[in-house]
XYZ file of C-alpha atoms in Angstrom:
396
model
C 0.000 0.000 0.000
C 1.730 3.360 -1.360
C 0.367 6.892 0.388
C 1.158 9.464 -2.160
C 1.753 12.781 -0.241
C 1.969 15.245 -2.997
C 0.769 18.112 -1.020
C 4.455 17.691 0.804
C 6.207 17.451 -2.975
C 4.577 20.960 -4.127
C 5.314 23.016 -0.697
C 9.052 21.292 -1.120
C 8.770 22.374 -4.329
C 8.388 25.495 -3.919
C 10.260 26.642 -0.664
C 13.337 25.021 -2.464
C 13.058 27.097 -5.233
C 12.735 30.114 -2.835
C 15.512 29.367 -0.352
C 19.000 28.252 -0.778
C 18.301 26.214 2.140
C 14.946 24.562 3.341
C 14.204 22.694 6.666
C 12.226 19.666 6.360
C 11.267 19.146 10.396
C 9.009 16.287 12.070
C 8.866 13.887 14.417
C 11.122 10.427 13.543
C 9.376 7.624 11.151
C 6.982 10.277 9.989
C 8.506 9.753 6.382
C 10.783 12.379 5.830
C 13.947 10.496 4.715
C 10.849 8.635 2.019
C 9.933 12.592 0.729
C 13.357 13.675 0.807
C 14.023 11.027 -1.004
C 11.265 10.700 -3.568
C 11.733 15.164 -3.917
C 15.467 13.972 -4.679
C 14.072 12.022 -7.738
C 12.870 15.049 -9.594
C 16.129 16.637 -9.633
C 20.025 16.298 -9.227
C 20.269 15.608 -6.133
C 23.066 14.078 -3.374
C 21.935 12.559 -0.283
C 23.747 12.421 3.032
C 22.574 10.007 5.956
C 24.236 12.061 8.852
C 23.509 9.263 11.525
C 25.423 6.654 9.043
C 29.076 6.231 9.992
C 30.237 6.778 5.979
C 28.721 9.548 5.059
C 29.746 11.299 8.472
C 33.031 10.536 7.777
C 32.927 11.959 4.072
C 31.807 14.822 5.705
C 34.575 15.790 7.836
C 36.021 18.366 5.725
C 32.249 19.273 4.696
C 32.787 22.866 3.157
C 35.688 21.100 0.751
C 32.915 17.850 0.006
C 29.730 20.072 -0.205
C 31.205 23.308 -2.439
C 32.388 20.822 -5.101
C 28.793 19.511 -5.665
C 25.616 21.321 -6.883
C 22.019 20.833 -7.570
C 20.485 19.884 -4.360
C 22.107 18.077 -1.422
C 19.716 16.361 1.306
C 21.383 16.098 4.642
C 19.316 13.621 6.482
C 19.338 14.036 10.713
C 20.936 17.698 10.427
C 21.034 17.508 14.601
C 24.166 14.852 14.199
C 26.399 17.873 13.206
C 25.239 20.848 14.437
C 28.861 22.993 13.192
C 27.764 21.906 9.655
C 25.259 24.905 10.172
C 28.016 27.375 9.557
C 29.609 25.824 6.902
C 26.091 26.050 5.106
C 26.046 29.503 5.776
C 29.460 30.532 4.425
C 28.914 27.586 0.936
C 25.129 29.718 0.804
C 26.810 33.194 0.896
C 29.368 31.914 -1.615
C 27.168 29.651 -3.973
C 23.811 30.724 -4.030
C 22.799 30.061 -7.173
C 25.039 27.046 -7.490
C 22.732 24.658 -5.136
C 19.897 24.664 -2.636
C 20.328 22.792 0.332
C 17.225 20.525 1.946
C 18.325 19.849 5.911
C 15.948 17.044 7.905
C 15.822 17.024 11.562
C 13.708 15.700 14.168
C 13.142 18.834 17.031
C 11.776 22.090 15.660
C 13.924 25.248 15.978
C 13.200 26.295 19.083
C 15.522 23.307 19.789
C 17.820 23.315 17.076
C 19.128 26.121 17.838
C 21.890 26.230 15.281
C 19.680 26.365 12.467
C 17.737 29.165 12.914
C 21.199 31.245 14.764
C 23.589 30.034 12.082
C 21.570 30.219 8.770
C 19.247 33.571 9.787
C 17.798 34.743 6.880
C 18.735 31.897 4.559
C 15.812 28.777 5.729
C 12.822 28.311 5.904
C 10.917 26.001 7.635
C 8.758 22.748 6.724
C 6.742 20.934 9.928
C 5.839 17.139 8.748
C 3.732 14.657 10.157
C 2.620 11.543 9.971
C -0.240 10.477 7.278
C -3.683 12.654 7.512
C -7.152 12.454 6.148
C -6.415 13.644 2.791
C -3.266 11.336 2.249
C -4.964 7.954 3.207
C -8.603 8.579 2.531
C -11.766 9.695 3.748
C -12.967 5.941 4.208
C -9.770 5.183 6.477
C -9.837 7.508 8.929
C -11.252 5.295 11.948
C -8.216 3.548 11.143
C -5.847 6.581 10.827
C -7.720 8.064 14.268
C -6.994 4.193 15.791
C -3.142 3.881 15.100
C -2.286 7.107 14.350
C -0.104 8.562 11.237
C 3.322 6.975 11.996
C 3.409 5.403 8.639
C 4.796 1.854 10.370
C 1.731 1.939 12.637
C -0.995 2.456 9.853
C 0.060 -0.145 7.367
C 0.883 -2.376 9.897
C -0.611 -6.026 9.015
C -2.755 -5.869 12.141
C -3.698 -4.344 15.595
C -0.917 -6.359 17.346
C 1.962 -5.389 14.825
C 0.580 -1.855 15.326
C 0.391 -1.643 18.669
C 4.418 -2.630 18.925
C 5.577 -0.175 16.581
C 4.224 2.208 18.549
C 5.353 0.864 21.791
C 8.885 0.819 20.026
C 8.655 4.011 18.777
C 7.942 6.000 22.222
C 10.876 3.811 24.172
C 13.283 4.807 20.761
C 12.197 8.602 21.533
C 13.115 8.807 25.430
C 15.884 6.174 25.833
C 17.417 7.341 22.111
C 16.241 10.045 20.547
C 16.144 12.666 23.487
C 19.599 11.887 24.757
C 21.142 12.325 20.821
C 19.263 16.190 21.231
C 21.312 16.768 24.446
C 18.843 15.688 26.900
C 19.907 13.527 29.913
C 16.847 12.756 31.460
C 16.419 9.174 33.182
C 14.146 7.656 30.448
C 11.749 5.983 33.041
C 11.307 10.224 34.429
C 10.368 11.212 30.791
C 8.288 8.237 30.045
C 5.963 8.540 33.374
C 5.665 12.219 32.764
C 4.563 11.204 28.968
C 2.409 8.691 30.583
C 0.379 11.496 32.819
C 0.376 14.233 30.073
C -1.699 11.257 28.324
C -4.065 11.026 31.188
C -3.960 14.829 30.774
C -4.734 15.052 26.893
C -7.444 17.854 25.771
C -7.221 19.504 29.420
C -6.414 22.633 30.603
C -2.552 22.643 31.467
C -1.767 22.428 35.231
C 1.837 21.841 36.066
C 1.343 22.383 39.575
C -0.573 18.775 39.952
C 1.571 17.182 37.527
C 4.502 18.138 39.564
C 3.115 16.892 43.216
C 2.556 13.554 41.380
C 6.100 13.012 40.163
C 7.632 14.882 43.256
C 9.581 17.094 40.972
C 9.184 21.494 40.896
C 6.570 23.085 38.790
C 9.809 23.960 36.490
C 10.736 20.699 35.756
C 7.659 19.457 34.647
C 7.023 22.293 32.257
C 10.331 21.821 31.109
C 9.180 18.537 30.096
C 6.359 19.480 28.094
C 8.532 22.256 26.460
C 10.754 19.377 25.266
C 8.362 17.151 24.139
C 6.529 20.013 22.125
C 9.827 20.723 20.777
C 10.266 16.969 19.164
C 6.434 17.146 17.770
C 5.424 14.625 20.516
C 3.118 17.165 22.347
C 1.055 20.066 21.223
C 0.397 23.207 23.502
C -3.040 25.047 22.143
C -2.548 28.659 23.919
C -5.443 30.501 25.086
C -6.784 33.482 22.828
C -8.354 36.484 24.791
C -9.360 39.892 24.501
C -10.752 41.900 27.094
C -14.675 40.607 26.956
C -15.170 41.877 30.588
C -14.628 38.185 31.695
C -12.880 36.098 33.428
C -10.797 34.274 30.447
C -8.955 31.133 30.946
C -4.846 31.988 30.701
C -3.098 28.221 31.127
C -2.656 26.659 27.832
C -4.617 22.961 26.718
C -2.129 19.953 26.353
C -2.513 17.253 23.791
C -0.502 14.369 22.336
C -0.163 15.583 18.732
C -0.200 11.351 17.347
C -3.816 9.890 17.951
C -2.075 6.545 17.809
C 0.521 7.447 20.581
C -2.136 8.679 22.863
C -3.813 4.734 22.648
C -0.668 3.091 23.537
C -0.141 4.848 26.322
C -3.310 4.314 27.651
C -3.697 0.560 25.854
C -6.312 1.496 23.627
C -5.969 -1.075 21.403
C -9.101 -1.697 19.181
C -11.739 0.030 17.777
C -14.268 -1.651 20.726
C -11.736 -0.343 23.709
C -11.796 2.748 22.689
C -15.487 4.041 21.597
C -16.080 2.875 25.478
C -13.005 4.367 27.073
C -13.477 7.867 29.364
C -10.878 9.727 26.766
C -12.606 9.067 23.544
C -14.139 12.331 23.255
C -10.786 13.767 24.209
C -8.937 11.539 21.443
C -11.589 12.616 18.357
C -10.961 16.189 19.906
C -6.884 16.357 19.462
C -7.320 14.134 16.610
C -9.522 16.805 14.414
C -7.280 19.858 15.901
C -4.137 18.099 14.268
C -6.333 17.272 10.667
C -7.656 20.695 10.844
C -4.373 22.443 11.246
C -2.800 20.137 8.658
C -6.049 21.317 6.107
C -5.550 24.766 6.194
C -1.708 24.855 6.503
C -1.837 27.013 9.770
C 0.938 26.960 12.553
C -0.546 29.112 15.308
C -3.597 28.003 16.885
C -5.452 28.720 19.917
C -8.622 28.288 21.957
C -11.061 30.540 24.030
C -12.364 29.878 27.276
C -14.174 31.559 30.274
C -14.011 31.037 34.186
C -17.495 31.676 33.861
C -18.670 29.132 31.334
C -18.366 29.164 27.658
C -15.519 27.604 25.279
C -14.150 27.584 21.527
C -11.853 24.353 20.800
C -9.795 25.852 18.757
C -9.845 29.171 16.948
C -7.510 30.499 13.674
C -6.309 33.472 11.809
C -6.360 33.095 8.214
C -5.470 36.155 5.835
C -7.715 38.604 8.228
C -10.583 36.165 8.922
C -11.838 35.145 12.402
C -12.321 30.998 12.255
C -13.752 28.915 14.836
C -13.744 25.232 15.098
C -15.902 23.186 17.393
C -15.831 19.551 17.849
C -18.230 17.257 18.575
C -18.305 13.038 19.058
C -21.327 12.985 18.293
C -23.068 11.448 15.045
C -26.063 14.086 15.408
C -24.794 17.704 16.760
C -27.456 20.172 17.007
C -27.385 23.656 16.879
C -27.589 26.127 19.959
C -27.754 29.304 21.127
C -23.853 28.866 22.630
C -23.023 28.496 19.022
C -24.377 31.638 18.224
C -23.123 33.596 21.214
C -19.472 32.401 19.901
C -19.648 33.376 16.828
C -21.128 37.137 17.988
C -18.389 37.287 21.278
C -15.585 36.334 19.388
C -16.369 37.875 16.318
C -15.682 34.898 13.875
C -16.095 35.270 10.327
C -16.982 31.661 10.362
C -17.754 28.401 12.573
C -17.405 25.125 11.771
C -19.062 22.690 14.177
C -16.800 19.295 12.622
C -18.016 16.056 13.962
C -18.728 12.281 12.606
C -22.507 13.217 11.216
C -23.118 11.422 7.826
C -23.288 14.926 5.860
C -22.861 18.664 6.000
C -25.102 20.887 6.757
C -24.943 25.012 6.774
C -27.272 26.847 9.300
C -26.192 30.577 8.779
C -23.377 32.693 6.941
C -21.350 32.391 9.371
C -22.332 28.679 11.290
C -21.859 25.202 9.552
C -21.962 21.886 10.479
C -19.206 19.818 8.787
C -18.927 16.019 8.323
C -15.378 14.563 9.256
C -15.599 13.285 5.513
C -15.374 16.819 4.134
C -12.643 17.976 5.744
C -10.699 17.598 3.300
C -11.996 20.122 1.046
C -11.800 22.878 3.651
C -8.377 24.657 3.013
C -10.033 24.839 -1.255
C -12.499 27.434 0.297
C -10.943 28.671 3.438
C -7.340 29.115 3.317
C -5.345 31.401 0.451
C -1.864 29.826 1.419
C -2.105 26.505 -0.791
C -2.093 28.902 -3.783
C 1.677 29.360 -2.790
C 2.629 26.120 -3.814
C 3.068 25.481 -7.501
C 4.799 22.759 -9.223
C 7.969 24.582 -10.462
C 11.441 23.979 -12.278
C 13.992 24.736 -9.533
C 17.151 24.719 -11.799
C 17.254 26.143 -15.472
């Protein structure tokens, strides 16, 4: 079974054609070394495997290796040399017509620090995930919501085999991955605090608790999520507000960012477990947020909420327009006045209410009810920025 992910191809596309140097970033066994690989195809390209032995050792002298080659060179696991960063910068300020340069790492840039330092003004960014609605199919995405969009957990032959990749994949990330990024954390520390924040997932943040349970400070704890954020593990929804004359919520919500992740941590393993488990309404929740963000290309997100009563689960900015999403289990949402009072409070252009309902429905200009299996068509008529990617010639 191939997933095609062209929408990836055309934003490489044309960020590569844009920037001497792009940064493919996402969590590990998303697919990125596959794309890179696949983007390579379409054009001269040399591939380096920084984590492979060889091809670190061809690189010792990199600004000799690298200024001899051009078209485009993919350095895979950029985070295995971080002084490579300067040499791009001096090879960029010297050859900049002469090759682009497409850098994959697993942390964003708040924690590779040398990227965004060392090449200022020369990268831009690309945030990958695992598979989504659009890339596997409208009639999969039980399945995709299930095991997640780790590409070894989705085609997996079966719930079992699915189940252990996953397993594998969150023991790889504290006991291998976070150490190789610098962090020495005791990887039974990281893994309960994973373990809670999964208890915690689509609830307001509170450190505080969090920290009395592990018997560590309020700092540490919120250090963890900051690092686990910062490898695309965890997702922090900030709070929007605006002075309402009420009392606004301020702490931000926490959610695993995999759907799949979140069910082997808390050994959802079937379909059955989990339409009767106390988080499933949590689960569909992050779930959507993460399809919806991926749909409309958006990186800043937030949600509203009062003390008082009253909350918007998640809320976006797109080219001036006010967008609210809520998000419902339920096969039959109805409409009510708390729908209306959102959309008037927080001054939304538009609200969708997105939940599992057979078909779509609109009830106003502004209100309308979406089915899970038309998501897919809502960046077409909502969001300007896929315009920006066009299939382009990057060299002459």
């Amino acid at each position: 079974m191939r997933i095609h992910r062209e929408r990836y191809i055309d934003q490489l596309q044309y960020l590569v054609q844009n920037s001497p140097v792009t940064a493919l970033l996402g969590p590990r066994q998303c697919g990125k070394t596959t794309l890179a690989k696949e983007f390579g195809k379409i054009h001269k390209s040399h591939y380096f495997d920084l984590e492979s032995s060889t091809d670190s050792a061809v690189l010792q002298n990199p600004e000799t290796i690298l200024s001899e080659l051009d078209g485009l060179i993919i350095l895979d696991e950029a985070q295995q040399m971080p002084n490579l960063f300067n040499t791009l910068r001096v090879l960029v300020d010297r050859f900049e017509r002469k090759c682009r340069f497409l850098i994959l790492g697993s942390a964003n840039p708040g924690l590779m620090k040398n990227i965004s330092q060392s090449l200022a003004g020369r990268v831009d960014f690309l945030d990958m995930g695992g598979f989504n609605i659009s890339e596997v199919g409208i009639d999969h995405y039980s399945r995709l919501w299930l095991r997640g969009g780790y590409p070894d957990s989705y085609l997996a032959n079966s719930e079992r085999l699915s189940i252990r990749r996953r397993n594998a994949l969150i023991r790889t990330h504290v006991e291998r991955d976070l150490p190789m990024l610098g962090f020495s954390i005791p990887a039974a520390r990281i893994r309960q605090f994973w373990n809670m924040l999964a208890h915690s997932h689509g609830q307001i943040w509170n450190a505080s608790r969090i920290a009395r349970s592990m018997g560590v400070s309020y700092h540490t704890v919120q250090n963890y999520l900051d690092i686990l954020t910062g490898t695309y593990m965890a997702r922090q929804l900030q709070p929007w507000h605006e002075n309402f004359g009420k009392r606004q919520v301020k702490a931000p919500k926490v959610y695993l960012q995999d759907s799949g992740l979140l069910h082997a941590m808390l050994n959802i393993h079937d379909p059955r477990t989990l339409y009767s488990h106390p988080v499933r309404g949590a689960s569909w929740e992050g779930f959507v947020i993460e399809q919806v963000l991926r749909e409309l290309q958006v990186e800043t997100a937030w949600y509203w909420a009062a003390h008082s009563g009253g909350e918007l689960d998640m809320f976006v900015e797109i080219e001036g327009l006010r967008i609210g999403i809520e998000i419902k289990l339920s096969e039959a949402p109805k409409p009510s006045s708390s729908t209306y009072r959102l959309c008037d409070l927080l001054k939304l252009d538009y609200l969708f209410v997105i939940s599992r309902m057979p078909r779509s429905f609109q009830v106003s200009d502004q209100v309308r009810f979406l089915s899970i299996q038309d998501l897919p068509n809502l960046h077409r008529n909502y969001s300007p920025l896929p315009d920006r990617w066009q299939r382009a010639s990057i060299y002459p």
